[in-house]
């Protein structure tokens, strides 16, 4: 079965979500594909999980800095297993939550390999030209011009 979309966004991170939702709001049919779990770097591997890890390290650091100033840091330690378990409580459900949110907005999602995307772009090249740069999505939907 073949489906045609006004816009196919490659990637599901912050940039892709922004482009997809804006175009969908104007009535375009939009699909989003990613080769990794949906959510992109920030939510799954970057900003959000980093803040948990940095927060734990900062707590240890603060306790040590206050040693001899009213805080006893002796038993303050990072429990790595527990910390990662906590991090996963919000990173693990994120892909499915995001896909459900996109579905509610009428954006079709698909897991894809590099190869599958290459094939799709070859087929769709006359309709939509998509250029992906690091941290940037540039889209010229020729069919809409
Ligand atoms: C450790 C770390 C900490 C960070 N902390 C912060 C922070 O505190 N504040 C901040 O502002 N920024 C932070 N960043 C940067 C932030 O994560 C990125 O700027 C942001 O995620 C970029 O979003 P994006 O949508 O452009 O790309 P991404 O979120 O990286 O999304 C790109 C998506 O495209 C998919 N993709 C790529 N190629 C293909 C392909 N060929 N086929 C299918 N899918 C493909 C990838 O799987 C990925 O899901 C951090 C980054 C890291 C690594």
CSV table of N, CA and C and ligand atoms in Angstrom, one decimal:
chain,number,residue,atom,x,y,z
A,1,UNK,N,0.8,-1.2,0.0
A,1,UNK,CA,0.0,0.0,0.0
A,1,UNK,C,0.9,1.3,0.0
A,2,UNK,N,0.5,2.2,-0.8
A,2,UNK,CA,1.3,3.5,-0.8
A,2,UNK,C,0.4,4.6,-0.3
A,3,UNK,N,1.0,5.4,0.6
A,3,UNK,CA,0.4,6.6,1.1
A,3,UNK,C,1.1,7.8,0.6
A,4,UNK,N,0.5,8.8,0.3
A,4,UNK,CA,1.1,10.1,-0.1
A,4,UNK,C,0.9,11.2,0.9
A,5,UNK,N,1.9,11.9,1.2
A,5,UNK,CA,1.8,13.0,2.2
A,5,UNK,C,2.3,14.3,1.6
A,6,UNK,N,1.7,15.4,2.1
A,6,UNK,CA,2.3,16.7,1.7
A,6,UNK,C,3.7,16.9,2.2
A,7,UNK,N,3.9,16.3,3.4
A,7,UNK,CA,5.2,16.5,4.1
A,7,UNK,C,5.6,15.2,4.8
A,8,UNK,N,6.8,14.8,4.5
A,8,UNK,CA,7.4,13.7,5.3
A,8,UNK,C,8.6,14.2,6.0
A,9,UNK,N,8.5,14.2,7.3
A,9,UNK,CA,9.6,14.7,8.1
A,9,UNK,C,10.5,13.5,8.6
A,10,UNK,N,11.8,13.6,8.4
A,10,UNK,CA,12.7,12.6,8.8
A,10,UNK,C,13.3,13.0,10.1
A,11,UNK,N,13.1,12.2,11.1
A,11,UNK,CA,13.5,12.5,12.5
A,11,UNK,C,12.3,12.8,13.3
A,12,UNK,N,12.4,12.7,14.6
A,12,UNK,CA,11.3,12.9,15.5
A,12,UNK,C,11.7,13.8,16.7
A,13,UNK,N,12.8,14.5,16.6
A,13,UNK,CA,13.3,15.4,17.7
A,13,UNK,C,12.6,16.7,17.7
A,14,UNK,N,13.1,17.6,18.4
A,14,UNK,CA,12.5,18.9,18.6
A,14,UNK,C,12.2,19.6,17.3
A,15,UNK,N,13.2,19.6,16.4
A,15,UNK,CA,13.1,20.3,15.1
A,15,UNK,C,12.0,19.7,14.3
A,16,UNK,N,12.0,18.3,14.2
A,16,UNK,CA,11.0,17.6,13.4
A,16,UNK,C,9.6,17.9,14.0
A,17,UNK,N,9.4,17.8,15.3
A,17,UNK,CA,8.1,18.0,15.9
A,17,UNK,C,7.6,19.4,15.6
A,18,UNK,N,8.5,20.4,15.6
A,18,UNK,CA,8.1,21.8,15.4
A,18,UNK,C,7.5,21.9,14.0
A,19,UNK,N,8.3,21.4,13.0
A,19,UNK,CA,7.9,21.5,11.6
A,19,UNK,C,6.6,20.8,11.3
A,20,UNK,N,6.6,19.5,11.9
A,20,UNK,CA,5.4,18.7,11.6
A,20,UNK,C,4.1,19.3,12.2
A,21,UNK,N,4.2,19.8,13.4
A,21,UNK,CA,3.0,20.3,14.0
A,21,UNK,C,2.5,21.6,13.3
A,22,UNK,N,3.4,22.4,12.9
A,22,UNK,CA,3.0,23.7,12.2
A,22,UNK,C,2.4,23.4,10.9
A,23,UNK,N,3.0,22.4,10.1
A,23,UNK,CA,2.4,22.1,8.8
A,23,UNK,C,1.1,21.4,9.0
A,24,UNK,N,1.0,20.5,10.0
A,24,UNK,CA,-0.3,19.8,10.2
A,24,UNK,C,-1.4,20.8,10.6
A,25,UNK,N,-1.0,21.8,11.4
A,25,UNK,CA,-2.0,22.8,11.8
A,25,UNK,C,-2.6,23.5,10.6
A,26,UNK,N,-1.8,23.7,9.5
A,26,UNK,CA,-2.4,24.4,8.4
A,26,UNK,C,-3.1,23.4,7.4
A,27,UNK,N,-3.2,22.2,7.8
A,27,UNK,CA,-4.1,21.2,7.1
A,27,UNK,C,-3.3,20.3,6.2
A,28,UNK,N,-2.0,20.4,6.2
A,28,UNK,CA,-1.2,19.4,5.4
A,28,UNK,C,-1.3,18.0,6.0
A,29,UNK,N,-1.2,17.0,5.1
A,29,UNK,CA,-1.0,15.7,5.6
A,29,UNK,C,0.5,15.5,5.9
A,30,UNK,N,0.7,14.9,7.1
A,30,UNK,CA,2.1,14.9,7.5
A,30,UNK,C,2.5,13.5,8.0
A,31,UNK,N,3.6,13.0,7.7
A,31,UNK,CA,4.2,11.8,8.3
A,31,UNK,C,5.5,12.1,8.9
A,32,UNK,N,5.8,11.3,9.9
A,32,UNK,CA,7.1,11.5,10.5
A,32,UNK,C,7.8,10.1,10.7
A,33,UNK,N,9.1,10.0,10.2
A,33,UNK,CA,9.8,8.7,10.3
A,33,UNK,C,11.0,8.9,11.1
A,34,UNK,N,11.4,7.9,11.9
A,34,UNK,CA,12.6,7.9,12.6
A,34,UNK,C,13.2,6.5,12.6
A,35,UNK,N,14.5,6.4,12.6
A,35,UNK,CA,15.2,5.1,12.6
A,35,UNK,C,15.4,4.6,14.0
A,36,UNK,N,15.3,5.6,15.0
A,36,UNK,CA,15.5,5.2,16.4
A,36,UNK,C,14.2,5.5,17.1
A,37,UNK,N,14.1,5.1,18.4
A,37,UNK,CA,12.8,5.3,19.1
A,37,UNK,C,12.5,6.8,19.0
A,38,UNK,N,11.2,7.1,18.9
A,38,UNK,CA,10.7,8.4,18.7
A,38,UNK,C,11.0,9.4,19.9
A,39,UNK,N,11.4,10.6,19.6
A,39,UNK,CA,11.6,11.6,20.7
A,39,UNK,C,12.9,12.4,20.4
A,40,UNK,N,13.8,11.8,19.7
A,40,UNK,CA,15.0,12.6,19.4
A,40,UNK,C,16.0,12.7,20.6
A,41,UNK,N,17.1,13.4,20.3
A,41,UNK,CA,18.2,13.4,21.3
A,41,UNK,C,17.8,14.1,22.6
A,42,UNK,N,17.2,15.2,22.6
A,42,UNK,CA,16.9,16.0,23.8
A,42,UNK,C,16.2,15.2,24.8
A,43,UNK,N,15.1,14.6,24.4
A,43,UNK,CA,14.2,13.9,25.4
A,43,UNK,C,14.8,12.5,25.8
A,44,UNK,N,15.5,11.9,24.9
A,44,UNK,CA,15.9,10.5,25.2
A,44,UNK,C,17.4,10.3,25.6
A,45,UNK,N,18.2,11.2,25.0
A,45,UNK,CA,19.7,11.0,25.2
A,45,UNK,C,20.4,12.2,25.6
A,46,UNK,N,19.7,13.4,25.6
A,46,UNK,CA,20.4,14.7,25.8
A,46,UNK,C,19.9,15.4,27.0
A,47,UNK,N,19.3,16.6,26.7
A,47,UNK,CA,18.9,17.5,27.8
A,47,UNK,C,18.3,16.9,29.0
A,48,UNK,N,17.2,16.2,28.8
A,48,UNK,CA,16.4,15.7,29.9
A,48,UNK,C,17.1,14.7,30.8
A,49,UNK,N,17.6,13.6,30.2
A,49,UNK,CA,18.3,12.7,31.1
A,49,UNK,C,19.6,13.3,31.7
A,50,UNK,N,20.2,14.2,30.9
A,50,UNK,CA,21.4,14.8,31.4
A,50,UNK,C,21.1,15.6,32.7
A,51,UNK,N,20.0,16.2,32.7
A,51,UNK,CA,19.7,17.1,33.9
A,51,UNK,C,19.5,16.2,35.2
A,52,UNK,N,19.0,15.0,35.0
A,52,UNK,CA,18.9,14.1,36.2
A,52,UNK,C,20.3,13.7,36.7
A,53,UNK,N,21.2,13.3,35.7
A,53,UNK,CA,22.5,12.9,36.1
A,53,UNK,C,23.3,14.0,36.7
A,54,UNK,N,23.2,15.2,36.0
A,54,UNK,CA,24.0,16.3,36.5
A,54,UNK,C,23.4,16.7,37.9
A,55,UNK,N,22.1,16.6,38.1
A,55,UNK,CA,21.5,17.0,39.4
A,55,UNK,C,22.1,16.1,40.5
A,56,UNK,N,22.2,14.8,40.2
A,56,UNK,CA,22.7,13.9,41.2
A,56,UNK,C,24.2,14.3,41.6
A,57,UNK,N,25.0,14.5,40.5
A,57,UNK,CA,26.4,14.9,40.7
A,57,UNK,C,26.5,16.2,41.5
A,58,UNK,N,25.6,17.1,41.2
A,58,UNK,CA,25.6,18.4,41.8
A,58,UNK,C,25.3,18.3,43.3
A,59,UNK,N,24.4,17.3,43.6
A,59,UNK,CA,24.0,17.1,45.1
A,59,UNK,C,25.3,16.6,45.8
A,60,UNK,N,26.0,15.7,45.2
A,60,UNK,CA,27.2,15.1,45.9
A,60,UNK,C,28.2,16.2,46.0
A,61,UNK,N,28.4,17.0,45.0
A,61,UNK,CA,29.4,18.1,45.0
A,61,UNK,C,29.1,19.1,46.1
A,62,UNK,N,27.8,19.5,46.2
A,62,UNK,CA,27.4,20.5,47.2
A,62,UNK,C,27.6,19.9,48.6
A,63,UNK,N,27.3,18.6,48.8
A,63,UNK,CA,27.6,18.1,50.1
A,63,UNK,C,29.1,18.1,50.5
A,64,UNK,N,29.9,17.8,49.5
A,64,UNK,CA,31.3,17.8,49.8
A,64,UNK,C,31.8,19.2,50.0
A,65,UNK,N,31.3,20.2,49.3
A,65,UNK,CA,31.8,21.6,49.4
A,65,UNK,C,31.4,22.1,50.8
A,66,UNK,N,30.3,21.5,51.4
A,66,UNK,CA,29.9,22.0,52.7
A,66,UNK,C,30.4,21.1,53.8
A,67,UNK,N,31.3,20.2,53.5
A,67,UNK,CA,32.0,19.4,54.5
A,67,UNK,C,32.7,20.3,55.5
A,68,UNK,N,32.5,20.1,56.8
A,68,UNK,CA,33.2,21.0,57.7
A,68,UNK,C,32.5,22.3,57.9
A,69,UNK,N,31.4,22.5,57.2
A,69,UNK,CA,30.6,23.7,57.3
A,69,UNK,C,29.2,23.4,57.7
A,70,UNK,N,29.1,22.3,58.4
A,70,UNK,CA,27.7,22.0,58.9
A,70,UNK,C,27.1,20.8,58.2
A,71,UNK,N,27.8,20.2,57.2
A,71,UNK,CA,27.2,19.0,56.5
A,71,UNK,C,28.3,17.9,56.5
A,72,UNK,N,27.8,16.7,56.9
A,72,UNK,CA,28.7,15.5,56.9
A,72,UNK,C,28.4,14.7,55.6
A,73,UNK,N,29.4,14.8,54.6
A,73,UNK,CA,29.1,14.1,53.3
A,73,UNK,C,29.5,12.7,53.3
A,74,UNK,N,29.9,12.1,54.5
A,74,UNK,CA,30.4,10.7,54.5
A,74,UNK,C,29.5,9.7,53.8
A,75,UNK,N,28.2,9.7,54.0
A,75,UNK,CA,27.4,8.7,53.4
A,75,UNK,C,26.6,9.1,52.2
A,76,UNK,N,27.0,10.3,51.7
A,76,UNK,CA,26.3,10.7,50.5
A,76,UNK,C,27.0,10.1,49.3
A,77,UNK,N,26.2,9.3,48.5
A,77,UNK,CA,26.8,8.6,47.3
A,77,UNK,C,25.8,8.4,46.2
A,78,UNK,N,26.3,8.3,45.0
A,78,UNK,CA,25.4,8.0,43.9
A,78,UNK,C,25.1,6.5,43.8
A,79,UNK,N,23.9,6.1,43.8
A,79,UNK,CA,23.5,4.7,43.5
A,79,UNK,C,23.1,4.7,42.0
A,80,UNK,N,24.1,4.3,41.2
A,80,UNK,CA,24.0,4.4,39.8
A,80,UNK,C,22.8,3.6,39.3
A,81,UNK,N,22.6,2.4,39.8
A,81,UNK,CA,21.5,1.6,39.3
A,81,UNK,C,20.1,2.3,39.6
A,82,UNK,N,20.0,2.8,40.8
A,82,UNK,CA,18.7,3.5,41.1
A,82,UNK,C,18.6,4.8,40.3
A,83,UNK,N,19.7,5.5,40.1
A,83,UNK,CA,19.6,6.7,39.3
A,83,UNK,C,19.2,6.5,37.9
A,84,UNK,N,19.7,5.4,37.3
A,84,UNK,CA,19.4,5.1,35.9
A,84,UNK,C,17.9,4.6,35.9
A,85,UNK,N,17.5,3.8,36.9
A,85,UNK,CA,16.2,3.4,36.9
A,85,UNK,C,15.2,4.6,37.0
A,86,UNK,N,15.6,5.6,37.8
A,86,UNK,CA,14.7,6.8,37.8
A,86,UNK,C,14.7,7.5,36.5
A,87,UNK,N,15.9,7.6,35.9
A,87,UNK,CA,15.9,8.3,34.5
A,87,UNK,C,15.0,7.6,33.5
A,88,UNK,N,15.0,6.3,33.6
A,88,UNK,CA,14.2,5.5,32.7
A,88,UNK,C,12.7,5.6,32.9
A,89,UNK,N,12.3,6.1,34.1
A,89,UNK,CA,10.9,6.2,34.3
A,89,UNK,C,10.3,7.3,33.4
A,90,UNK,N,11.1,8.2,32.9
A,90,UNK,CA,10.5,9.2,32.0
A,90,UNK,C,11.1,9.0,30.6
A,91,UNK,N,12.3,8.4,30.4
A,91,UNK,CA,12.8,8.2,29.0
A,91,UNK,C,12.1,7.0,28.3
A,92,UNK,N,11.9,6.0,29.1
A,92,UNK,CA,11.3,4.7,28.5
A,92,UNK,C,9.9,5.0,27.9
A,93,UNK,N,9.0,5.6,28.6
A,93,UNK,CA,7.7,5.8,28.1
A,93,UNK,C,7.5,6.8,27.0
A,94,UNK,N,8.6,7.7,26.9
A,94,UNK,CA,8.5,8.8,26.0
A,94,UNK,C,8.2,8.5,24.5
A,95,UNK,N,8.8,7.5,23.9
A,95,UNK,CA,8.5,7.3,22.5
A,95,UNK,C,7.1,6.9,22.2
A,96,UNK,N,6.5,6.0,23.1
A,96,UNK,CA,5.1,5.7,22.8
A,96,UNK,C,4.2,6.8,23.1
A,97,UNK,N,4.5,7.6,24.2
A,97,UNK,CA,3.7,8.8,24.5
A,97,UNK,C,3.7,9.8,23.4
A,98,UNK,N,4.9,10.0,22.8
A,98,UNK,CA,5.0,11.0,21.7
A,98,UNK,C,4.2,10.5,20.5
A,99,UNK,N,4.3,9.2,20.2
A,99,UNK,CA,3.6,8.7,19.0
A,99,UNK,C,2.1,8.8,19.2
A,100,UNK,N,1.6,8.6,20.4
A,100,UNK,CA,0.2,8.7,20.7
A,100,UNK,C,-0.2,10.2,20.5
A,101,UNK,N,0.6,11.1,21.0
A,101,UNK,CA,0.4,12.5,20.9
A,101,UNK,C,0.3,13.0,19.4
A,102,UNK,N,1.3,12.5,18.6
A,102,UNK,CA,1.3,12.8,17.2
A,102,UNK,C,0.1,12.2,16.5
A,103,UNK,N,-0.3,11.0,16.9
A,103,UNK,CA,-1.5,10.4,16.2
A,103,UNK,C,-2.7,11.2,16.5
A,104,UNK,N,-2.8,11.7,17.7
A,104,UNK,CA,-4.0,12.6,18.1
A,104,UNK,C,-4.0,13.8,17.2
A,105,UNK,N,-2.8,14.3,16.9
A,105,UNK,CA,-2.7,15.5,16.0
A,105,UNK,C,-2.9,15.2,14.6
A,106,UNK,N,-3.0,13.9,14.2
A,106,UNK,CA,-3.2,13.5,12.9
A,106,UNK,C,-1.9,13.3,12.1
A,107,UNK,N,-0.8,13.2,12.8
A,107,UNK,CA,0.5,13.0,12.1
A,107,UNK,C,0.8,11.5,12.2
A,108,UNK,N,1.0,10.9,11.0
A,108,UNK,CA,1.3,9.5,10.9
A,108,UNK,C,2.8,9.2,11.2
A,109,UNK,N,3.0,8.2,12.0
A,109,UNK,CA,4.4,7.9,12.4
A,109,UNK,C,4.8,6.6,11.9
A,110,UNK,N,6.1,6.5,11.6
A,110,UNK,CA,6.6,5.2,11.1
A,110,UNK,C,8.1,5.0,11.5
A,111,UNK,N,8.4,3.8,12.0
A,111,UNK,CA,9.8,3.5,12.3
A,111,UNK,C,10.4,3.1,10.9
A,112,UNK,N,11.6,3.6,10.7
A,112,UNK,CA,12.2,3.3,9.4
A,112,UNK,C,13.7,3.1,9.5
A,113,UNK,N,14.3,2.4,8.6
A,113,UNK,CA,15.7,2.3,8.5
A,113,UNK,C,16.2,3.3,7.5
A,114,UNK,N,17.6,3.6,7.5
A,114,UNK,CA,18.2,4.5,6.6
A,114,UNK,C,17.8,4.1,5.1
A,115,UNK,N,17.8,2.8,4.9
A,115,UNK,CA,17.6,2.3,3.5
A,115,UNK,C,16.2,2.6,3.1
A,116,UNK,N,15.2,2.4,4.0
A,116,UNK,CA,13.8,2.6,3.6
A,116,UNK,C,13.6,4.1,3.3
A,117,UNK,N,14.2,5.0,4.0
A,117,UNK,CA,14.0,6.4,3.8
A,117,UNK,C,14.6,6.8,2.5
A,118,UNK,N,15.8,6.2,2.2
A,118,UNK,CA,16.5,6.5,0.9
A,118,UNK,C,15.6,6.1,-0.3
A,119,UNK,N,14.9,5.0,-0.2
A,119,UNK,CA,14.0,4.5,-1.2
A,119,UNK,C,12.8,5.5,-1.4
A,120,UNK,N,12.2,5.8,-0.2
A,120,UNK,CA,11.1,6.7,-0.2
A,120,UNK,C,11.4,8.1,-0.9
A,121,UNK,N,12.6,8.6,-0.5
A,121,UNK,CA,13.0,9.9,-1.0
A,121,UNK,C,13.2,9.9,-2.5
A,122,UNK,N,13.7,8.8,-3.0
A,122,UNK,CA,13.9,8.6,-4.5
A,122,UNK,C,12.5,8.7,-5.2
A,123,UNK,N,11.6,8.0,-4.6
A,123,UNK,CA,10.2,7.9,-5.2
A,123,UNK,C,9.6,9.3,-5.1
A,124,UNK,N,9.7,10.0,-4.0
A,124,UNK,CA,9.0,11.2,-3.8
A,124,UNK,C,9.7,12.5,-4.2
A,125,UNK,N,10.9,12.3,-4.9
A,125,UNK,CA,11.7,13.5,-5.1
A,125,UNK,C,11.1,14.6,-5.9
A,126,UNK,N,10.2,14.3,-6.8
A,126,UNK,CA,9.6,15.3,-7.6
A,126,UNK,C,8.5,16.1,-6.8
A,127,UNK,N,8.0,15.5,-5.7
A,127,UNK,CA,7.0,16.2,-4.9
A,127,UNK,C,7.6,17.0,-3.8
A,128,UNK,N,8.5,16.4,-3.1
A,128,UNK,CA,9.0,17.0,-1.9
A,128,UNK,C,10.5,16.9,-1.8
A,129,UNK,N,11.2,18.0,-1.6
A,129,UNK,CA,12.6,18.0,-1.4
A,129,UNK,C,12.9,18.3,0.0
A,130,UNK,N,13.6,17.3,0.7
A,130,UNK,CA,13.9,17.5,2.1
A,130,UNK,C,15.4,17.5,2.3
A,131,UNK,N,15.9,18.4,2.9
A,131,UNK,CA,17.4,18.4,3.2
A,131,UNK,C,17.5,18.5,4.7
A,132,UNK,N,18.3,17.5,5.3
A,132,UNK,CA,18.5,17.5,6.7
A,132,UNK,C,20.0,17.9,7.0
A,133,UNK,N,20.1,18.9,7.8
A,133,UNK,CA,21.5,19.2,8.3
A,133,UNK,C,21.4,19.0,9.8
A,134,UNK,N,22.6,18.9,10.5
A,134,UNK,CA,22.6,18.7,11.9
A,134,UNK,C,21.7,19.8,12.6
A,135,UNK,N,20.8,19.4,13.4
A,135,UNK,CA,20.0,20.3,14.2
A,135,UNK,C,19.1,21.2,13.2
A,136,UNK,N,18.9,20.8,12.0
A,136,UNK,CA,18.1,21.7,11.1
A,136,UNK,C,17.3,20.8,10.1
A,137,UNK,N,16.1,21.2,9.9
A,137,UNK,CA,15.3,20.6,8.9
A,137,UNK,C,14.8,21.6,8.0
A,138,UNK,N,15.2,21.5,6.7
A,138,UNK,CA,14.8,22.5,5.7
A,138,UNK,C,13.9,21.7,4.7
A,139,UNK,N,12.7,22.3,4.4
A,139,UNK,CA,11.8,21.6,3.6
A,139,UNK,C,11.2,22.5,2.6
A,140,UNK,N,11.2,22.0,1.3
A,140,UNK,CA,10.5,22.8,0.2
A,140,UNK,C,9.5,21.8,-0.4
A,141,UNK,N,8.3,21.9,0.0
A,141,UNK,CA,7.3,21.0,-0.6
A,141,UNK,C,6.8,21.6,-1.9
A,142,UNK,N,7.4,21.2,-3.0
A,142,UNK,CA,7.2,21.8,-4.3
A,142,UNK,C,5.8,21.7,-4.7
A,143,UNK,N,5.1,20.6,-4.3
A,143,UNK,CA,3.7,20.4,-4.7
A,143,UNK,C,2.8,21.5,-4.1
A,144,UNK,N,3.3,22.2,-3.1
A,144,UNK,CA,2.5,23.3,-2.4
A,144,UNK,C,2.8,24.7,-2.9
A,145,UNK,N,3.8,24.8,-3.8
A,145,UNK,CA,4.3,26.2,-4.2
A,145,UNK,C,3.4,26.7,-5.3
B,1,LIG,C1,24.2,14.9,26.2
B,1,LIG,C2,23.5,16.1,25.6
B,1,LIG,C3,22.9,17.0,26.4
B,1,LIG,C4,22.2,18.1,25.8
B,1,LIG,N1,21.7,19.1,26.7
B,1,LIG,C5,21.0,20.1,26.1
B,1,LIG,C6,20.4,21.1,27.0
B,1,LIG,O1,20.5,21.0,28.2
B,1,LIG,N2,19.8,22.1,26.4
B,1,LIG,C7,19.7,22.2,25.0
B,1,LIG,O2,19.1,23.2,24.6
B,1,LIG,N3,20.2,21.3,24.2
B,1,LIG,C8,20.9,20.3,24.7
B,1,LIG,N4,21.4,19.3,23.9
B,1,LIG,C9,21.3,19.5,22.5
B,1,LIG,C10,19.9,19.0,22.0
B,1,LIG,O3,19.7,17.7,22.4
B,1,LIG,C11,19.8,19.1,20.5
B,1,LIG,O4,20.1,20.4,20.1
B,1,LIG,C12,18.5,18.7,20.0
B,1,LIG,O5,18.1,17.5,20.4
B,1,LIG,C13,18.5,18.8,18.5
B,1,LIG,O6,17.2,18.5,18.0
B,1,LIG,P1,17.0,18.0,16.5
B,1,LIG,O7,15.5,17.8,16.4
B,1,LIG,O8,17.6,18.9,15.6
B,1,LIG,O9,17.7,16.6,16.4
B,1,LIG,P2,17.6,15.3,17.2
B,1,LIG,O10,16.8,15.5,18.5
B,1,LIG,O11,18.9,14.7,17.3
B,1,LIG,O12,16.7,14.4,16.3
B,1,LIG,C14,17.1,13.9,15.1
B,1,LIG,C15,16.4,12.6,14.8
B,1,LIG,O13,16.6,12.2,13.5
B,1,LIG,C16,16.7,10.8,13.5
B,1,LIG,N5,17.4,10.5,12.2
B,1,LIG,C17,18.6,10.9,11.8
B,1,LIG,N6,19.0,10.4,10.7
B,1,LIG,C18,17.9,9.6,10.3
B,1,LIG,C19,17.7,8.8,9.1
B,1,LIG,N7,18.6,8.8,8.1
B,1,LIG,N8,16.5,8.2,9.1
B,1,LIG,C20,15.6,8.2,10.1
B,1,LIG,N9,15.8,9.0,11.2
B,1,LIG,C21,17.0,9.7,11.3
B,1,LIG,C22,17.5,10.4,14.7
B,1,LIG,O14,17.3,9.1,15.1
B,1,LIG,C23,16.9,11.4,15.7
B,1,LIG,O15,15.8,10.9,16.5
B,1,LIG,C24,22.1,18.2,24.4
B,1,LIG,C25,22.6,17.2,23.6
B,1,LIG,C26,23.3,16.1,24.2
B,1,LIG,C27,23.9,15.1,23.3
